Short mmCIF file of C-alpha atoms and ligand atoms in Angstrom, two decimals:
data_model
loop_
_atom_site.label_atom_id
_atom_site.label_comp_id
_atom_site.label_asym_id
_atom_site.label_seq_id
_atom_site.Cartn_x
_atom_site.Cartn_y
_atom_site.Cartn_z
CA MET A 1 -5.76 38.30 -76.48
CA LYS A 2 -5.93 35.10 -74.49
CA ILE A 3 -4.35 33.05 -77.23
CA ARG A 4 -1.58 35.58 -77.69
CA ARG A 5 -0.66 35.51 -74.06
CA CYS A 6 -0.53 31.77 -74.21
CA LEU A 7 1.83 31.87 -77.17
CA VAL A 8 4.13 34.29 -75.41
CA PHE A 9 4.16 31.99 -72.43
CA PHE A 10 5.14 29.01 -74.56
CA SER A 11 7.81 30.80 -76.50
CA LEU A 12 9.39 31.97 -73.24
CA TYR A 13 9.37 28.74 -71.32
CA ARG A 14 9.44 26.01 -73.91
CA CYS A 15 12.54 23.84 -73.80
CA ASP A 16 13.57 23.24 -77.37
CA GLU A 17 15.68 20.55 -78.98
CA ASN A 18 18.99 22.01 -77.86
CA PRO A 19 20.10 19.87 -74.91
CA ALA A 20 21.97 22.84 -73.42
CA VAL A 21 18.58 24.27 -72.50
CA TYR A 22 18.15 21.52 -69.95
CA ASP A 23 21.65 22.04 -68.58
CA LEU A 24 21.66 18.48 -67.30
CA HIS A 25 22.73 16.15 -70.05
CA LEU A 26 26.51 16.23 -70.28
CA VAL A 27 28.04 14.36 -73.20
CA SER A 28 31.80 14.04 -73.18
CA PRO A 29 33.65 13.84 -76.48
CA ASP A 30 35.16 10.35 -76.70
CA GLY A 31 38.88 10.03 -76.15
CA MET A 32 39.39 13.06 -73.95
CA THR A 33 42.32 12.96 -71.60
CA TYR A 34 42.31 14.72 -68.28
CA SER A 35 43.51 14.01 -64.74
CA GLN A 36 41.79 11.18 -62.96
CA PRO A 37 39.01 12.44 -60.67
CA SER A 38 39.25 11.59 -56.99
CA ILE A 39 36.78 11.70 -54.13
CA VAL A 40 39.45 11.60 -51.45
CA ASN A 41 42.09 13.98 -52.81
CA GLY A 42 41.33 17.55 -53.68
CA ARG A 43 41.13 20.96 -52.14
CA THR A 44 40.67 20.81 -48.39
CA ASP A 45 40.99 24.53 -47.63
CA VAL A 46 37.63 25.50 -49.13
CA VAL A 47 34.09 24.15 -49.33
CA SER A 48 33.08 23.25 -52.86
CA VAL A 49 29.44 22.32 -52.41
CA THR A 50 26.50 24.19 -50.84
CA PRO A 51 23.98 22.61 -48.41
CA TRP A 52 21.57 22.28 -51.36
CA LEU A 53 24.33 20.45 -53.26
CA ALA A 54 25.20 23.10 -55.80
CA PRO A 55 28.88 23.19 -56.76
CA VAL A 56 30.97 26.12 -55.54
CA VAL A 57 33.53 26.73 -58.27
CA TRP A 58 37.12 27.11 -57.08
CA GLU A 59 40.38 26.65 -58.94
CA GLY A 60 41.38 23.01 -58.54
CA THR A 61 37.82 21.64 -58.46
CA PHE A 62 37.22 21.25 -62.20
CA SER A 63 38.88 20.21 -65.42
CA ALA A 64 38.83 23.08 -67.92
CA THR A 65 39.70 20.69 -70.75
CA LEU A 66 36.81 18.38 -69.97
CA LEU A 67 34.28 21.20 -69.53
CA ASP A 68 35.35 22.92 -72.73
CA GLY A 69 34.97 19.58 -74.54
CA ILE A 70 31.49 18.97 -73.16
CA TYR A 71 30.14 22.44 -73.92
CA GLN A 72 31.87 22.86 -77.27
CA ARG A 73 30.09 19.73 -78.42
CA GLN A 74 26.80 21.43 -77.54
CA ASN A 75 27.83 24.49 -79.56
CA ILE A 76 26.41 26.76 -76.89
CA SER A 77 26.28 30.54 -77.15
CA VAL A 78 26.81 32.98 -74.35
CA ALA A 79 25.56 36.56 -74.08
CA ALA A 80 26.93 39.15 -71.68
CA THR A 81 25.48 42.51 -70.70
CA VAL A 82 27.51 45.45 -69.52
CA PHE A 83 26.31 48.96 -68.67
CA ALA A 84 28.55 51.95 -69.35
CA VAL A 85 26.51 55.04 -68.56
CA GLY A 86 28.13 58.47 -68.26
CA LYS A 87 31.78 58.48 -67.24
CA TYR A 88 31.77 54.70 -66.73
CA ILE A 89 32.44 54.50 -70.47
CA MET A 90 36.11 54.90 -69.52
CA PHE A 91 36.15 51.32 -68.17
CA LEU A 92 34.77 49.73 -71.30
CA LYS A 93 37.98 49.36 -73.31
CA ASP A 94 39.82 47.30 -70.69
CA PHE A 95 36.66 45.30 -69.97
CA LEU A 96 36.20 44.33 -73.62
CA GLU A 97 39.89 43.73 -74.34
CA THR A 98 40.36 41.47 -71.34
CA ALA A 99 37.06 39.67 -72.08
CA GLU A 100 38.57 38.79 -75.44
CA GLN A 101 41.51 37.17 -73.66
CA HIS A 102 39.68 35.32 -70.89
CA PHE A 103 35.88 35.16 -71.17
CA PHE A 104 34.61 31.97 -72.85
CA VAL A 105 37.52 31.78 -75.26
CA GLY A 106 36.65 29.43 -78.12
CA PHE A 107 32.88 29.88 -77.68
CA ARG A 108 30.24 32.01 -79.40
CA VAL A 109 30.04 35.17 -77.31
CA HIS A 110 27.84 38.23 -77.86
CA ILE A 111 28.43 41.22 -75.61
CA TYR A 112 25.64 43.79 -75.32
CA VAL A 113 26.88 47.22 -74.27
CA PHE A 114 24.24 49.61 -72.90
CA THR A 115 25.44 53.19 -73.00
CA ASP A 116 24.34 56.79 -73.40
CA ARG A 117 27.61 57.51 -75.25
CA PRO A 118 27.56 55.19 -78.26
CA ASN A 119 30.12 57.35 -80.09
CA GLU A 120 32.66 56.74 -77.36
CA VAL A 121 32.48 52.94 -77.47
CA PRO A 122 36.04 51.81 -78.21
CA GLU A 123 36.84 49.77 -81.28
CA VAL A 124 37.95 46.36 -79.99
CA LYS A 125 38.96 43.63 -82.36
CA MET A 126 36.83 40.55 -81.66
CA GLY A 127 37.78 36.97 -82.44
CA ALA A 128 35.82 34.62 -84.70
CA GLY A 129 32.27 33.97 -83.47
CA ARG A 130 32.44 36.87 -81.06
CA GLU A 131 30.72 40.24 -81.39
CA VAL A 132 29.70 43.39 -79.58
CA THR A 133 26.35 45.15 -79.98
CA VAL A 134 25.89 48.67 -78.69
CA GLN A 135 22.47 49.69 -77.45
CA SER A 136 21.70 53.32 -76.60
CA VAL A 137 20.09 54.15 -73.29
CA PRO A 138 19.09 57.55 -71.90
CA SER A 139 21.63 59.40 -69.76
CA SER A 140 20.91 59.49 -66.11
CA ASN A 141 22.26 61.44 -63.21
CA ARG A 142 21.05 59.15 -60.52
CA TRP A 143 22.64 55.79 -59.84
CA GLN A 144 19.32 54.66 -58.39
CA GLU A 145 17.77 55.20 -61.80
CA ILE A 146 20.56 53.41 -63.71
CA SER A 147 20.38 50.56 -61.23
CA ALA A 148 16.60 50.33 -61.49
CA ARG A 149 16.69 50.22 -65.26
CA ARG A 150 19.43 47.59 -65.42
CA MET A 151 17.08 44.72 -64.54
CA GLU A 152 14.39 46.12 -66.86
CA LEU A 153 16.80 46.32 -69.79
CA ILE A 154 18.12 42.81 -69.13
CA GLN A 155 14.55 41.51 -69.01
CA LYS A 156 13.67 43.21 -72.29
CA LEU A 157 16.88 42.16 -74.02
CA ILE A 158 16.13 38.54 -73.19
CA GLU A 159 12.50 38.80 -74.33
CA GLU A 160 13.26 40.64 -77.54
CA ARG A 161 16.54 39.15 -78.71
CA LEU A 162 17.83 36.21 -76.73
CA ILE A 163 15.06 33.79 -75.80
CA ASN A 164 15.35 30.55 -77.79
CA LYS A 165 18.43 31.94 -79.57
CA VAL A 166 21.09 32.09 -76.90
CA ASN A 167 21.70 29.55 -74.15
CA TYR A 168 23.39 31.46 -71.35
CA ILE A 169 23.79 35.04 -70.21
CA PHE A 170 26.06 36.80 -67.71
CA CYS A 171 25.40 40.32 -66.44
CA LEU A 172 28.59 42.06 -65.43
CA ASP A 173 29.83 45.36 -63.98
CA VAL A 174 31.92 47.43 -66.39
CA ASP A 175 34.36 48.74 -63.79
CA SER A 176 36.23 45.48 -63.82
CA LYS A 177 38.75 43.47 -65.80
CA PHE A 178 39.38 39.81 -66.54
CA HIS A 179 42.74 38.42 -65.38
CA GLY A 180 42.17 34.70 -65.74
CA ARG A 181 39.93 32.10 -67.32
CA TRP A 182 36.15 32.56 -66.95
CA GLY A 183 34.68 29.72 -68.98
CA ALA A 184 32.35 26.74 -69.17
CA GLU A 185 32.94 25.83 -65.50
CA SER A 186 30.70 28.81 -64.67
CA LEU A 187 27.68 27.53 -66.61
CA GLY A 188 24.53 26.57 -64.79
CA GLY A 189 20.80 27.19 -64.53
CA LEU A 190 21.05 30.05 -62.07
CA VAL A 191 24.56 31.29 -61.30
CA SER A 192 25.63 33.68 -58.57
CA VAL A 193 29.02 34.95 -57.42
CA ILE A 194 30.00 35.20 -53.76
CA HIS A 195 30.99 38.76 -52.82
CA PRO A 196 34.69 39.02 -51.89
CA GLY A 197 33.97 41.35 -48.98
CA TYR A 198 31.90 39.18 -46.66
CA TYR A 199 32.56 35.50 -47.21
CA LYS A 200 34.18 34.95 -43.82
CA ASP A 201 31.50 36.88 -41.92
CA ASP A 202 28.50 35.73 -39.96
CA ARG A 203 25.27 36.00 -41.97
CA SER A 204 23.87 38.52 -39.48
CA LYS A 205 26.63 40.91 -40.62
CA PHE A 206 25.83 40.66 -44.33
CA PRO A 207 24.67 44.01 -45.77
CA TYR A 208 21.26 42.63 -46.78
CA GLU A 209 18.20 44.89 -46.69
CA ARG A 210 17.03 44.59 -43.07
CA ARG A 211 13.75 46.51 -43.10
CA PRO A 212 10.82 44.05 -43.28
CA THR A 213 8.83 46.63 -45.27
CA SER A 214 11.14 46.15 -48.26
CA ARG A 215 10.63 43.32 -50.72
CA ALA A 216 14.39 42.73 -50.51
CA PHE A 217 14.22 41.95 -46.77
CA VAL A 218 16.33 39.12 -45.39
CA ALA A 219 16.09 38.42 -41.64
CA PRO A 220 19.27 38.27 -39.50
CA ALA A 221 19.03 34.48 -39.08
CA ASP A 222 18.46 33.95 -42.83
CA GLY A 223 20.65 34.10 -45.95
CA ASP A 224 23.22 31.65 -47.30
CA PHE A 225 25.93 33.88 -48.75
CA TYR A 226 26.25 37.53 -49.67
CA TYR A 227 26.25 37.58 -53.45
CA CYS A 228 27.59 40.25 -55.84
CA GLY A 229 25.31 42.50 -57.80
CA GLY A 230 28.22 42.95 -60.20
CA ALA A 231 28.11 39.46 -61.73
CA PHE A 232 25.32 36.91 -62.10
CA GLY A 233 23.96 34.75 -64.86
CA GLY A 234 22.75 31.37 -66.03
CA LEU A 235 20.33 30.06 -68.60
CA VAL A 236 18.49 32.92 -70.32
CA GLN A 237 15.15 31.56 -69.06
CA GLU A 238 16.36 31.65 -65.46
CA VAL A 239 17.94 35.10 -65.74
CA HIS A 240 14.75 36.36 -67.37
CA LEU A 241 12.73 35.30 -64.34
CA LEU A 242 15.30 36.80 -62.00
CA ALA A 243 15.39 40.15 -63.83
CA LYS A 244 11.60 40.31 -64.07
CA THR A 245 11.15 39.50 -60.37
CA CYS A 246 13.85 41.88 -59.10
CA ARG A 247 12.56 44.68 -61.33
CA LYS A 248 9.00 44.23 -60.05
CA ASN A 249 10.09 44.14 -56.40
CA PHE A 250 12.32 47.17 -56.94
CA GLU A 251 9.47 49.11 -58.56
CA ASP A 252 6.87 48.06 -55.99
CA ASP A 253 9.26 49.13 -53.22
CA ALA A 254 9.71 52.49 -54.97
CA LYS A 255 5.92 52.96 -55.04
CA ASP A 256 5.97 52.50 -51.27
CA GLY A 257 8.80 55.04 -51.03
CA ILE A 258 11.47 52.52 -50.08
CA GLU A 259 14.84 51.90 -51.67
CA ALA A 260 16.78 48.82 -50.61
CA ALA A 261 20.15 49.31 -48.93
CA TRP A 262 22.20 48.23 -51.97
CA GLN A 263 19.49 48.63 -54.59
CA GLU A 264 19.36 45.73 -57.05
CA GLU A 265 22.13 43.86 -55.22
CA SER A 266 19.75 43.66 -52.23
CA HIS A 267 16.93 42.38 -54.44
CA LEU A 268 19.29 39.87 -56.07
CA ASN A 269 20.29 38.59 -52.64
CA ARG A 270 16.66 38.18 -51.60
CA TYR A 271 15.98 36.34 -54.88
CA MET A 272 18.91 33.95 -54.38
CA TRP A 273 17.84 33.20 -50.81
CA ILE A 274 14.47 31.96 -52.09
CA ASN A 275 15.62 30.61 -55.47
CA LYS A 276 18.84 28.76 -54.69
CA PRO A 277 21.50 29.14 -57.37
CA SER A 278 22.35 25.86 -59.08
CA LYS A 279 25.97 26.94 -59.33
CA VAL A 280 27.86 29.27 -57.02
CA LEU A 281 31.05 30.96 -58.17
CA SER A 282 33.76 31.61 -55.59
CA PRO A 283 35.16 35.13 -55.10
CA GLU A 284 37.78 34.24 -57.76
CA TYR A 285 35.02 35.38 -60.12
CA LEU A 286 34.70 38.89 -58.70
CA TRP A 287 37.56 40.09 -56.59
CA GLN A 288 38.37 43.73 -55.83
CA ASP A 289 41.74 45.18 -56.78
CA PHE A 290 42.11 47.03 -53.47
CA LYS A 291 41.72 43.80 -51.45
CA PRO A 292 44.87 41.87 -50.61
CA LYS A 293 44.73 38.34 -52.00
CA GLU A 294 43.71 35.68 -49.49
CA PRO A 295 45.49 32.30 -49.32
CA GLU A 296 42.44 30.35 -50.61
CA ILE A 297 42.33 32.55 -53.71
CA LYS A 298 44.64 30.68 -56.10
CA ILE A 299 43.64 32.75 -59.10
CA ILE A 300 41.78 36.02 -59.62
CA ARG A 301 39.67 35.69 -62.76
CA PHE A 302 37.69 38.94 -62.72
CA SER A 303 38.21 41.92 -60.45
CA GLY A 304 36.78 45.37 -59.83
CA VAL A 305 39.30 48.13 -60.56
CA ILE A 306 40.08 50.85 -58.04
CA LYS A 307 38.03 53.88 -58.96
CA ASN A 308 38.01 57.51 -58.03
CA TYR A 309 34.37 57.89 -57.03
CA ALA A 310 34.43 61.69 -57.12
CA ALA A 311 35.69 61.66 -60.71
CA ILE A 312 33.28 59.14 -62.20
CA ARG A 313 29.99 59.32 -60.37
CA PRO A 314 27.36 61.88 -61.26
CA ASN A 315 26.05 62.25 -57.70
C1 LIG B 1 27.34 54.15 -59.96
C2 LIG B 1 27.25 54.74 -58.69
C3 LIG B 1 26.76 56.02 -58.51
C4 LIG B 1 26.34 56.71 -59.63
C5 LIG B 1 26.42 56.14 -60.89
C6 LIG B 1 26.92 54.85 -61.06
C7 LIG B 1 27.01 54.25 -62.40
C8 LIG B 1 26.99 52.85 -62.58
C9 LIG B 1 27.15 55.06 -63.57
O1 LIG B 1 27.18 56.31 -63.54
N1 LIG B 1 27.25 54.47 -64.79
C10 LIG B 1 27.21 53.10 -64.94
O2 LIG B 1 27.33 52.61 -66.08
N2 LIG B 1 27.06 52.29 -63.84
C11 LIG B 1 26.97 50.82 -64.05
O3 LIG B 1 26.55 50.18 -62.88
C12 LIG B 1 28.34 50.23 -64.39
O4 LIG B 1 28.18 49.08 -65.21
C13 LIG B 1 28.84 49.81 -63.03
O5 LIG B 1 29.87 48.85 -63.10
C14 LIG B 1 27.56 49.29 -62.41
C15 LIG B 1 27.55 49.23 -60.87
O6 LIG B 1 28.05 50.45 -60.31
P1 LIG B 1 29.44 50.45 -59.53
O7 LIG B 1 30.41 49.60 -60.30
O8 LIG B 1 29.88 51.87 -59.31
O9 LIG B 1 29.09 49.78 -58.16
P2 LIG B 1 30.14 49.03 -57.18
O10 LIG B 1 29.29 48.49 -56.08
O11 LIG B 1 30.84 47.95 -57.96
O12 LIG B 1 31.14 50.07 -56.73
MN1 LIG B 2 31.36 47.73 -59.90
#
């Protein structure tokens, strides 16, 4: 028993020979041409680094050509999870079709669809090196239950199928579409997206869980940004730890009869406050279709569609 546990530990946390696992060593293909970098000219309307010196990714802060070159050389693979339970299956076609056009084009991509309606998964033609796997999950009438199981299923997927096989994973909401490039610029150890609804607000106004009895609690004077529950990712090892931790906190809260204000989004925000993301994605990476575009948003890459809540939600 002891030995087994030890082996599991090693297989989960060992860094193997693939340099992408370390996410630090960047080798540029020789002879690449891209615009000369500058430390005095660049975007001045936004902040592109956090106080812990993680990049904040905005259009105009990176070279797509260079990043594609660096990560193609590493032959990385990227997994994505998307949940389409109940009527949310209606969003899946647009999600998958637009992912084909914009999400890590030119890379190995494996999308895992979790649904209770496997027969209704649309047939979407995938490019070379790209595939979709459908995994059945039980139907559920309560969002709280779907939400609770999301972290558990992500944790298990990583343990059972991804660890030491895939480099990066992104976990995305299905009620959204890609409109622009989402690629190698988004890669990092732990990656979080800033919510489009609150990024100009004072931290005391963020919709964090405010009851100290919850394991998702963030005090009014704490918190860096309000992050989206609808998109996060990073190295599979990092996302495994995140999913495992959020699931445990969610379940321990439930045992105490407490449900965080925004369920797993609240737990994610608590996690990111303690475990600082190594890369932060600007709201370009999860906008909302009903929100007018702001001047600092030069491109919308991924956006939540407008939905008729009464028609799609079970409760
Ligand atoms: C969501 C809210 C209430 C009841 C059920 C759901 C629900 C969410 C559902 O019935 N089926 C489902 O697959 N989901 C998954 O959870 C989808 O991937 C969805 O994108 C994600 C988050 O729920 P959203 O998108 O309704 O939440 P918001 O905050 O983006 O509006
Ligand atoms: Mn959503």
